[in-house]
Coordinates of C-alpha atoms and ligand atoms in Angstrom, one line a residue:
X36 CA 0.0 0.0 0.0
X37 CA 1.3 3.6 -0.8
X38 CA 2.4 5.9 2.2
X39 CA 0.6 8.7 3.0
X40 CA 3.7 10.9 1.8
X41 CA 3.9 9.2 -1.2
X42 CA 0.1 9.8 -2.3
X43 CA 0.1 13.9 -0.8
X44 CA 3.5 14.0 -3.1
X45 CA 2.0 12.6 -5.7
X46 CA -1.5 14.8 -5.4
X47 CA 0.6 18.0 -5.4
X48 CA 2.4 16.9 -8.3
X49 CA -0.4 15.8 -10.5
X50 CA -4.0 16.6 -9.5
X51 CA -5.7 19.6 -10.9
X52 CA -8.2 20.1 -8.0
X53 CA -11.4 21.7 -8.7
X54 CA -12.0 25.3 -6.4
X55 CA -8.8 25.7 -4.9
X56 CA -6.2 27.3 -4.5
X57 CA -3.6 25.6 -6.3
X58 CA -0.3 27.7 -5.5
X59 CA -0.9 26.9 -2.1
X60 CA -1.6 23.5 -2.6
X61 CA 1.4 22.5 -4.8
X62 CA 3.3 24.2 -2.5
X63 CA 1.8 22.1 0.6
X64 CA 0.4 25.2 2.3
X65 CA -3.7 23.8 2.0
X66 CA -5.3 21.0 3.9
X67 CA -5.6 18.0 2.2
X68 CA -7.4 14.9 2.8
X69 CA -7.5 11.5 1.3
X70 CA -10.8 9.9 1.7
X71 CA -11.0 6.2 2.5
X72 CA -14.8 5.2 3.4
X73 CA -18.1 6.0 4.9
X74 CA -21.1 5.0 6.2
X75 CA -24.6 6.4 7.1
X76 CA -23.4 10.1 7.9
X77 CA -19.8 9.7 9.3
X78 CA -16.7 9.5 6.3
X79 CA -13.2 8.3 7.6
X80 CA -10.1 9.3 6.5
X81 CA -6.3 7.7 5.7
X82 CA -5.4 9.3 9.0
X83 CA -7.7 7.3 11.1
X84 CA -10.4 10.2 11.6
X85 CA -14.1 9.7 11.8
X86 CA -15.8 12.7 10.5
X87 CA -19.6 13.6 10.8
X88 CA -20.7 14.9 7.2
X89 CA -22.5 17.5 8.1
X90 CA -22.5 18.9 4.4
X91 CA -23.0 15.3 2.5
X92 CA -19.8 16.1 0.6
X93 CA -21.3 18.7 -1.8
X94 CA -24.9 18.4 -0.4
X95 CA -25.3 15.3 -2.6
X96 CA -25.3 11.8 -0.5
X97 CA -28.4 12.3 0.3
X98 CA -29.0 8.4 1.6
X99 CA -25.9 8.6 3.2
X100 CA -22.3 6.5 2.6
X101 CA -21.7 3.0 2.1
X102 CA -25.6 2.0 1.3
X103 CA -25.0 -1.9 -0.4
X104 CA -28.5 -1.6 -1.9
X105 CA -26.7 1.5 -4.4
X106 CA -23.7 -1.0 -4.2
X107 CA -24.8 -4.0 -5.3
X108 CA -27.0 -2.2 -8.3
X109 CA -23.9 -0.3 -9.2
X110 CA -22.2 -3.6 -9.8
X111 CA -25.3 -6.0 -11.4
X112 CA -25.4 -3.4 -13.6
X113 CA -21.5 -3.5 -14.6
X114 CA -21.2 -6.9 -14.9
X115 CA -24.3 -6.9 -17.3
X116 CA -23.8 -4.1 -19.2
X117 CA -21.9 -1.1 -18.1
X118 CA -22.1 0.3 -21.3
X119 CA -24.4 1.6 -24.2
X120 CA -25.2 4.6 -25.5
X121 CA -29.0 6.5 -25.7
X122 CA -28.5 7.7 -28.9
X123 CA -31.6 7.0 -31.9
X124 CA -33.5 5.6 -29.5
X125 CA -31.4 3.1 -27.4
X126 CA -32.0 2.6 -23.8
X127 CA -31.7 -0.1 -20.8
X128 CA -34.3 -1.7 -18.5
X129 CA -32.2 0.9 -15.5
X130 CA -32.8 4.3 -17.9
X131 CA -36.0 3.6 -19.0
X132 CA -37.0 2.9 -15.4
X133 CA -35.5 5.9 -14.2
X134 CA -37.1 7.9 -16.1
X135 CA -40.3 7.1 -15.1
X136 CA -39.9 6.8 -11.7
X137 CA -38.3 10.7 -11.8
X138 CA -41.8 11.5 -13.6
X139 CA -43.9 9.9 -11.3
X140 CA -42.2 12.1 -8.9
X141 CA -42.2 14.9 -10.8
X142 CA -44.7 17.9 -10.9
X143 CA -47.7 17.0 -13.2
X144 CA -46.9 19.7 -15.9
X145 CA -43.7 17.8 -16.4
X146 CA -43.5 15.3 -19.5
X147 CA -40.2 13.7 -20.5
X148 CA -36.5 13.5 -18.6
X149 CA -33.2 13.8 -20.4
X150 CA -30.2 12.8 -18.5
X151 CA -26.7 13.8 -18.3
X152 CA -23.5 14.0 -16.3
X153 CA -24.1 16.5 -13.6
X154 CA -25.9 19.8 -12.7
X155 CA -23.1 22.2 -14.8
X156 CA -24.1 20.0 -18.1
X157 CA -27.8 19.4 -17.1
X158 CA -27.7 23.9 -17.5
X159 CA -26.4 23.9 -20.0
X160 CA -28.4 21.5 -22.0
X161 CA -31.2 23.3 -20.4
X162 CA -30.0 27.0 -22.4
X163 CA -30.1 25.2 -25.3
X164 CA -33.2 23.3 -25.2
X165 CA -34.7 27.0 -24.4
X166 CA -32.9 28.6 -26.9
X167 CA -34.2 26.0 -30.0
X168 CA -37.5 26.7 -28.2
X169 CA -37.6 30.0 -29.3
X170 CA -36.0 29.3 -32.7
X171 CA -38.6 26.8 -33.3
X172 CA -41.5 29.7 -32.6
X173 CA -40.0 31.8 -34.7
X174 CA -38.8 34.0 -32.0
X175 CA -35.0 34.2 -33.1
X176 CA -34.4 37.5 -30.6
X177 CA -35.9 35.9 -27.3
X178 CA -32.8 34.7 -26.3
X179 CA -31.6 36.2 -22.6
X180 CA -31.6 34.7 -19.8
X181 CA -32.0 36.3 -16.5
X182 CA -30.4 34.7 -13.1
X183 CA -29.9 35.8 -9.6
X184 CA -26.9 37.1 -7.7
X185 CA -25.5 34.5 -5.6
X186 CA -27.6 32.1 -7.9
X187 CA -24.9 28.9 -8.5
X188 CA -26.1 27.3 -11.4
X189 CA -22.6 25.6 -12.5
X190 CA -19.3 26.7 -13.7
X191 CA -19.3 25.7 -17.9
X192 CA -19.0 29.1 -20.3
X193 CA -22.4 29.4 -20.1
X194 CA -23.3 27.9 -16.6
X195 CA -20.3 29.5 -15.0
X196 CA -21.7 32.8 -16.5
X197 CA -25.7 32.2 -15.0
X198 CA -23.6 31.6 -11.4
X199 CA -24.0 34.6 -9.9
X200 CA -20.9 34.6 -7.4
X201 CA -17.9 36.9 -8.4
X202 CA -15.2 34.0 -7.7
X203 CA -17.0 32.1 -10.6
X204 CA -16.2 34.9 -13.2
X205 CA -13.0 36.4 -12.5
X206 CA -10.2 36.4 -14.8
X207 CA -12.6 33.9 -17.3
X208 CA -14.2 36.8 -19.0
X209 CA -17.7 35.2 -18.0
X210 CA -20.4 36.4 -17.6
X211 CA -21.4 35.9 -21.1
X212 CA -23.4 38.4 -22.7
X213 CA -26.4 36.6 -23.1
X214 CA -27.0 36.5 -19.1
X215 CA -28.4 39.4 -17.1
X216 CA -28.6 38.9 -13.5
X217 CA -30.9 40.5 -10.9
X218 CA -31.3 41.0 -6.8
X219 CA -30.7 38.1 -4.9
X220 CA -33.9 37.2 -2.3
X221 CA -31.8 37.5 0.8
X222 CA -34.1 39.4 3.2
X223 CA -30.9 39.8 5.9
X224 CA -28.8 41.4 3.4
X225 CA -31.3 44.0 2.0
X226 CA -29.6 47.4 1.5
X227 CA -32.7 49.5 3.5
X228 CA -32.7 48.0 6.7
X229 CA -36.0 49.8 7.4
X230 CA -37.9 47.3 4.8
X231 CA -40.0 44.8 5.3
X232 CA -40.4 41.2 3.9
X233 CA -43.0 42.5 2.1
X234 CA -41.6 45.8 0.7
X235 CA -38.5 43.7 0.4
X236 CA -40.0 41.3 -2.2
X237 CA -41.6 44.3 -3.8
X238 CA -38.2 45.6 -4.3
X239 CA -37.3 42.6 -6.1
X240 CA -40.0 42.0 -8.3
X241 CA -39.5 45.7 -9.2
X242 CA -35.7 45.2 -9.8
X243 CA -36.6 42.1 -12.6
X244 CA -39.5 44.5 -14.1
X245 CA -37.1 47.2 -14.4
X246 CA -33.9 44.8 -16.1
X247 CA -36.9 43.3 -18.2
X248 CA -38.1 47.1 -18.8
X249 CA -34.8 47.6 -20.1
X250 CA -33.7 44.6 -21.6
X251 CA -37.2 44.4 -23.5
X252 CA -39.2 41.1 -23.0
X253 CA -39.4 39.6 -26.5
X254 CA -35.5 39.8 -26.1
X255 CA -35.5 37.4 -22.6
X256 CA -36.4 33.7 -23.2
X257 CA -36.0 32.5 -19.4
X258 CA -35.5 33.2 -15.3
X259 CA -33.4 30.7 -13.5
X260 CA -33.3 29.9 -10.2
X261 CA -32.8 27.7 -7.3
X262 CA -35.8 27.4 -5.1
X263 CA -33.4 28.2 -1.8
X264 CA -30.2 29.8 -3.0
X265 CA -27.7 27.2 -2.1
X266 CA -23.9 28.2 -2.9
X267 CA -24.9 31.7 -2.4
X268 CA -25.7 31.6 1.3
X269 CA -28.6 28.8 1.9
X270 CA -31.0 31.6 1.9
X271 CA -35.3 30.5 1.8
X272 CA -36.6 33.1 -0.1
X273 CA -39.0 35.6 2.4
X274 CA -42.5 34.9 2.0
X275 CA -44.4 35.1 -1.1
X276 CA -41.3 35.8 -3.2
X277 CA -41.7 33.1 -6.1
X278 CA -45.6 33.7 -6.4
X279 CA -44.4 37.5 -7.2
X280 CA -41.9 36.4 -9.7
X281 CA -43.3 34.0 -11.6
X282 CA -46.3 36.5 -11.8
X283 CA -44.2 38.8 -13.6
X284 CA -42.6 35.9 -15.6
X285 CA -45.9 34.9 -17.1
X286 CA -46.8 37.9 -17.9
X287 CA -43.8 38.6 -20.3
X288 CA -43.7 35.2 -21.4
X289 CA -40.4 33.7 -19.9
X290 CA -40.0 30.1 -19.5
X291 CA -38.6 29.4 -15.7
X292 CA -36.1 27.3 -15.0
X293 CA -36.2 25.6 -11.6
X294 CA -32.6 24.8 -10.6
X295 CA -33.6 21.7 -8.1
X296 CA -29.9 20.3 -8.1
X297 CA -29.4 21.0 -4.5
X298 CA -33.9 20.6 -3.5
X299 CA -34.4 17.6 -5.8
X300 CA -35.5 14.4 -3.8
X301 CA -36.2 15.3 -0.6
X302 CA -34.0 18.3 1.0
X303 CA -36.5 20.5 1.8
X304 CA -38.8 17.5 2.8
X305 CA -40.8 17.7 -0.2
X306 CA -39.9 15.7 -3.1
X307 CA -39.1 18.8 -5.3
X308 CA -38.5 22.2 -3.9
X309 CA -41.2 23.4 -6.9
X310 CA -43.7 21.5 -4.2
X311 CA -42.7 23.6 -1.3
X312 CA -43.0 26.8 -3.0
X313 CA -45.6 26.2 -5.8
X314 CA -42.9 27.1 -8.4
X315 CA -44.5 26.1 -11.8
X316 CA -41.6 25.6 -14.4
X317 CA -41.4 24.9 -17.6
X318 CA -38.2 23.1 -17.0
X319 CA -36.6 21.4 -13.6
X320 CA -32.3 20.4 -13.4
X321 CA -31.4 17.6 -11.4
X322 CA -28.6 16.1 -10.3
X323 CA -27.0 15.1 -7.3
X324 CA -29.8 13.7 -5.1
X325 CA -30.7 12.0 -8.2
X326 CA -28.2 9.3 -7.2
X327 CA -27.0 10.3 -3.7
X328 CA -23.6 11.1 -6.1
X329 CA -23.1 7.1 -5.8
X330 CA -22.6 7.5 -9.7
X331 CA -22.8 10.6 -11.9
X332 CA -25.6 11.3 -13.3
X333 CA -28.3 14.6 -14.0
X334 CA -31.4 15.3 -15.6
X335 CA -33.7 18.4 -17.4
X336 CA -37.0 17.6 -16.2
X337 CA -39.2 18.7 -19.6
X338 CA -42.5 20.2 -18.9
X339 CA -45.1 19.1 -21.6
X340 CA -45.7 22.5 -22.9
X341 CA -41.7 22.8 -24.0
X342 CA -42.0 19.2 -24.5
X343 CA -44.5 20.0 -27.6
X344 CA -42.2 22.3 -29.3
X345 CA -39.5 20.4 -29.4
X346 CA -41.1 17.5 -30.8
X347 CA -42.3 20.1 -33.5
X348 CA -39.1 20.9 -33.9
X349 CA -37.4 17.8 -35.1
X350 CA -40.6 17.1 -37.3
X351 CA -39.4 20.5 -39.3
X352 CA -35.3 19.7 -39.0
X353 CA -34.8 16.5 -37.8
X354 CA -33.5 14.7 -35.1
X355 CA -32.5 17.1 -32.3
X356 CA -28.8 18.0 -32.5
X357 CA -27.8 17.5 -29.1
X358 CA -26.2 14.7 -26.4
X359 CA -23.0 13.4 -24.6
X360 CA -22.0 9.8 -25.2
X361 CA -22.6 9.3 -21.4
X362 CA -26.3 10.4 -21.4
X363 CA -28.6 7.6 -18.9
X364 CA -25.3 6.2 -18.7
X365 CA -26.6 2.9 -17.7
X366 CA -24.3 2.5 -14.4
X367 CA -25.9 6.0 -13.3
X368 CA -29.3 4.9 -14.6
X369 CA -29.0 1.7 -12.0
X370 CA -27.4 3.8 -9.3
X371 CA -30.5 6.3 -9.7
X372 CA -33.1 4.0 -9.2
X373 CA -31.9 1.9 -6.3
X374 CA -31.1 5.3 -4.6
X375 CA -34.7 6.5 -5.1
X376 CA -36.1 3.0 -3.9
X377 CA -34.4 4.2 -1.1
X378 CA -35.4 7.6 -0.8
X379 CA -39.0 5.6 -0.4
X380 CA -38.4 2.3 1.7
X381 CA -35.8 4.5 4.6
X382 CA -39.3 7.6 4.0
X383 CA -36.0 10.5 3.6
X384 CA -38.6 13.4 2.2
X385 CA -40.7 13.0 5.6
X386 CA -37.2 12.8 7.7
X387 CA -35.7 15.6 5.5
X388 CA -38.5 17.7 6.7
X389 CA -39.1 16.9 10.2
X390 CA -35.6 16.4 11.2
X391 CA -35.0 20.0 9.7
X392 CA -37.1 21.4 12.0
X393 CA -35.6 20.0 14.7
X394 CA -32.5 20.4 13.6
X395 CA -33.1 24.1 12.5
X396 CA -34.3 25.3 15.8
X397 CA -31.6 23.6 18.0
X398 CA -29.2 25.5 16.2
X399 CA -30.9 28.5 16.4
X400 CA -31.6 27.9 19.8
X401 CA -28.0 27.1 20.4
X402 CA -26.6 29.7 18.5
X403 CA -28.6 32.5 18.0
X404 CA -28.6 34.8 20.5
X405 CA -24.6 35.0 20.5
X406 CA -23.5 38.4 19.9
X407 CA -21.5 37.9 16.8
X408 CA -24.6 35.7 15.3
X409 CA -26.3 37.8 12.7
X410 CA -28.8 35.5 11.4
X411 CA -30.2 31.5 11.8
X412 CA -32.2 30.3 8.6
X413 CA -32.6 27.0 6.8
X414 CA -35.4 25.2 5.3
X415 CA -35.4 21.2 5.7
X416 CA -32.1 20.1 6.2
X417 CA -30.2 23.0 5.1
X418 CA -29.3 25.1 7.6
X419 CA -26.8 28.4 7.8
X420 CA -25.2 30.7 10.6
X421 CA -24.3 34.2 9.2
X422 CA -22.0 36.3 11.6
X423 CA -21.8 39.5 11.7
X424 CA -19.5 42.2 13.7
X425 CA -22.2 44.2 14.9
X426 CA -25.5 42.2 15.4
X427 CA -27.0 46.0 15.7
X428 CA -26.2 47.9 12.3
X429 CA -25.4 44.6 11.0
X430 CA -22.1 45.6 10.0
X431 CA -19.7 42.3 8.6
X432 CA -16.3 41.7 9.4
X433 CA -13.7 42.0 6.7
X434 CA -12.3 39.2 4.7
X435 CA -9.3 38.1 7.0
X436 CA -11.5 38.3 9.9
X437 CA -14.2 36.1 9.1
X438 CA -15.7 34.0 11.5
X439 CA -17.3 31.0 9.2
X440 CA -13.5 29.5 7.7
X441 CA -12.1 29.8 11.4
X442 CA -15.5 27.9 12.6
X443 CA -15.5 25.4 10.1
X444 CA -11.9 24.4 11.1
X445 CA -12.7 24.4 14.4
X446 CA -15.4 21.9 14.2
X447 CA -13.5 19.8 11.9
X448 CA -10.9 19.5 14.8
X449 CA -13.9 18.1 16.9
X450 CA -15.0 15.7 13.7
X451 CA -18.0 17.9 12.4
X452 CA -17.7 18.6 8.9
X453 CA -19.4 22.2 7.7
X454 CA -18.8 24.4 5.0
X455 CA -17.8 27.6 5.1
X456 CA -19.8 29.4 2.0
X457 CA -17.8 30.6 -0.4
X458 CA -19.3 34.3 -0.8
X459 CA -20.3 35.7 2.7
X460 CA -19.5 35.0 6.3
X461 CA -21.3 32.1 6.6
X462 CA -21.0 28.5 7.4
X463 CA -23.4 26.3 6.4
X464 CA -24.9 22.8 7.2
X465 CA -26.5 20.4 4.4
X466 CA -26.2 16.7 6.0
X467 CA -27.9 13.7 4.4
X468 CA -30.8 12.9 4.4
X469 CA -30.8 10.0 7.0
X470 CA -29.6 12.4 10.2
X471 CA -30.8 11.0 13.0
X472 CA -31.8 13.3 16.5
X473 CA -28.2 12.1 18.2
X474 CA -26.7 13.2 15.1
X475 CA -28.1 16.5 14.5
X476 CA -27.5 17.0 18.0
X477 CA -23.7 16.3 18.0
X478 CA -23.7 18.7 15.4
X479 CA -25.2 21.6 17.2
X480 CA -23.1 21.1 20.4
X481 CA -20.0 21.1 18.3
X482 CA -20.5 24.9 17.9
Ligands
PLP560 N1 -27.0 23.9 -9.8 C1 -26.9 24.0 -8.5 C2 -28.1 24.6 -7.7 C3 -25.8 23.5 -7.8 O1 -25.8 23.6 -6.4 C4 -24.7 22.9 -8.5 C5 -23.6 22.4 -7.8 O2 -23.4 22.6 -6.6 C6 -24.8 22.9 -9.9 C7 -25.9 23.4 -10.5 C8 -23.7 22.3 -10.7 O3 -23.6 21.0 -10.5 P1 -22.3 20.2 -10.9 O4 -21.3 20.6 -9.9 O5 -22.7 18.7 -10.7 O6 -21.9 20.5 -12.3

């Protein structure tokens, strides 16, 4: 077996790592950590650590680690077939089932799935598919697309570019021209602190009439958004905020996009995170609770209506010009639906919901009334801690002084894994699925 040494030299000399820092990590300077196993919601490391996942990797083992059911399906499915393509109309028993079982589970304006790789690609697809919409009803100039701040819908040319959150642009001349962004729903950081929710979700909706004012609407062809903001802060949107938008939306005619990567499949303990806020898109991504990340796999959840033209579409040009060799990759496929057997026979949506309650409170319980402690908020089992300097003007520490990194490596020193968000001062909790009381409360005493 290699040594340790041997495998952190080696990592430093060869691995490109996604999101970090990589001076500092050739150079040794940044923690690493080389993953061994898991199980339920604890991972363990080549060190001999024992780490509660309170962030499910990247919010995405949603059943938790080491499930044999995922397992086992992973590896029928290999040694069967771990390989065919879905082009002109190929499938297997595991694809085909996956797709229904995603519609069955789907809102009931939704019609067909396509899958791919992972949320970034599942975007992108989605631009497209929008984008041919339009071309296909002779609307060549509706083209925009209109995201949030703090949004994170990937980080591809044109994903990267809907990813509202500065780090994602710099120095890679995104955003793209095509994308416009507007105000982020984040009631704790509204510039008037003398607003309510209420005028506060006015001043949003008033913010995307005015970009579509200026924009013109038969130049915008869609909104996107994630029904929490995830990346951006774990921020539930104040009350009444997507029934306002998606007002305005209909009345100019944009398709909406409902970025569930992150609320797909339970997190919010509702199956989709359309169903806890009566979001009506035309279109839904998926990914990651899709297959608890035991394989890759994504999906664009089609609603019939976008469905429709599309099929026109290919009767007037032909067979529709898009697709990655891996699409319903059959290993995914299997992985997908033994993970949402799962989802159903360990009943994660009701636990999701009911253990983020619990979970929610005790840590604002715990937490909240510190001085530095700005605001508690989460929705199912997300939950995040924003600090602040001065809880009374709400006035936020600069960036070599934030609270949230030096928390986050505190609690790893006690084995509690939590992210510190990467735009913010904030540190935020995402665990899967299957947390149990003890669990959640190990968590909230580690603070
Ligand atoms: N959309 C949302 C809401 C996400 O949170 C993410 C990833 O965190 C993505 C899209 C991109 O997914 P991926 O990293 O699988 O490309």
């Amino acid at each position: 077996m290699l040594t340790n040494d041997q495998l952190s030299q080696w990592d430093r000399e060869n691995f490109f790592h996604p999101s970090t820092h990589l001076a500092q990590h050739a150079r040794g300077e940044s923690p690493s950590r080389i993953v061994t196993g898991g199980d339920g919601v604890f991972i363990e490391d080549r060190d001999g650590n024992r780490l509660l996942d309170g962030f499910a990797g990247l919010y995405c083992v949603n059943v938790g680690y080491g499930r044999t059911e995922i397992q086992d399906a992973i590896a029928a499915q290999a040694r069967e077939l771990a390989y065919y393509h879905a082009y002109v109309g190929h499938g297997t028993e595991a694809s085909i089932t996956l797709s229904k079982m995603v519609l069955d589970r789907a809102p009931s304006n939704m019609s067909k799935v396509y899958f791919g790789l992972g949320g970034s690609d599942a975007n992108e697809t989605n631009i497209k598919l929008v984008w041919y919409y339009n071309n296909i009803l002779g609307r060549p100039e509706k083209k925009k697309i209109i995201s949030r701040w703090r949004g994170y819908h990937g980080s591809g040319l044109m994903t990267g570019s809907l990813t509202g959150l500065a780090g994602f642009h710099k120095k890679f001349d995104l955003p793209l021209s095509q994308v416009k962004h507007t105000t982020a729903p984040d009631y704790f950081r509204r510039d008037d602190l003398n607003q309510t929710e209420a005028q506060f979700v006015a001043h949003c909706v008033s913010e995307l009439e005015a970009l579509i004012e200026r924009e013109g609407a038969d130049t915008i062809a869609a909104f996107i958004g994630e029904p929490v903001l995830g990346t951006g802060g774990l921020v539930p949107p104040p009350a009444g905020y997507w029934e306002a938008i998606q007002k305005v939306l209909k009345r100019h005619d944009i398709l909406m996009i409902a970025d569930e990567v992150v609320t797909g499949f339970g997190r919010l303990g509702t199956m989709f995170g359309s169903d806890h806020y009566g979001i009506e898109a035309d279109i839904i991504t998926i990914a990651k609770g899709l297959t608890s990340a035991y394989a890759p796999l994504s999906g664009s959840i089609i609603s019939d209506k976008v469905w429709k033209v599309l099929e026109q579409g290919t009767d007037e040009n032909g067979p529709i010009g898009h697709g990655w060799t891996y699409s319903a990759h059959p290993i995914g496929a299997a992985a997908g639906v033994a993970n949402l057997n799962l989802i159903d026979s360990m009943d994660l949506v009701d636990n999701a919901g009911k253990m983020g309650a619990y979970f929610n409170k005790a840590m604002a319980d715990a937490v909240g009334g510190h001085a530095h402690v700005g605001d508690v908020r989460g929705e199912g089992l997300l939950c995040a801690v924003e600090f602040v300097e001065d809880k009374s003007d709400r006035t936020f520490y600069d960036s070599s002084k934030k609270i949230g990194p030096q928390l986050a490596a505190a609690l790893l020193k006690r084995n509690v894994i939590a992210r510190a968000m990467p735009q913010g001062d904030i540190i935020g909790f995402a665990p899967p699925l299957c947390l149990s009381k003890t669990e959640a409360d190990s968590i909230v005493l580690s603070m």
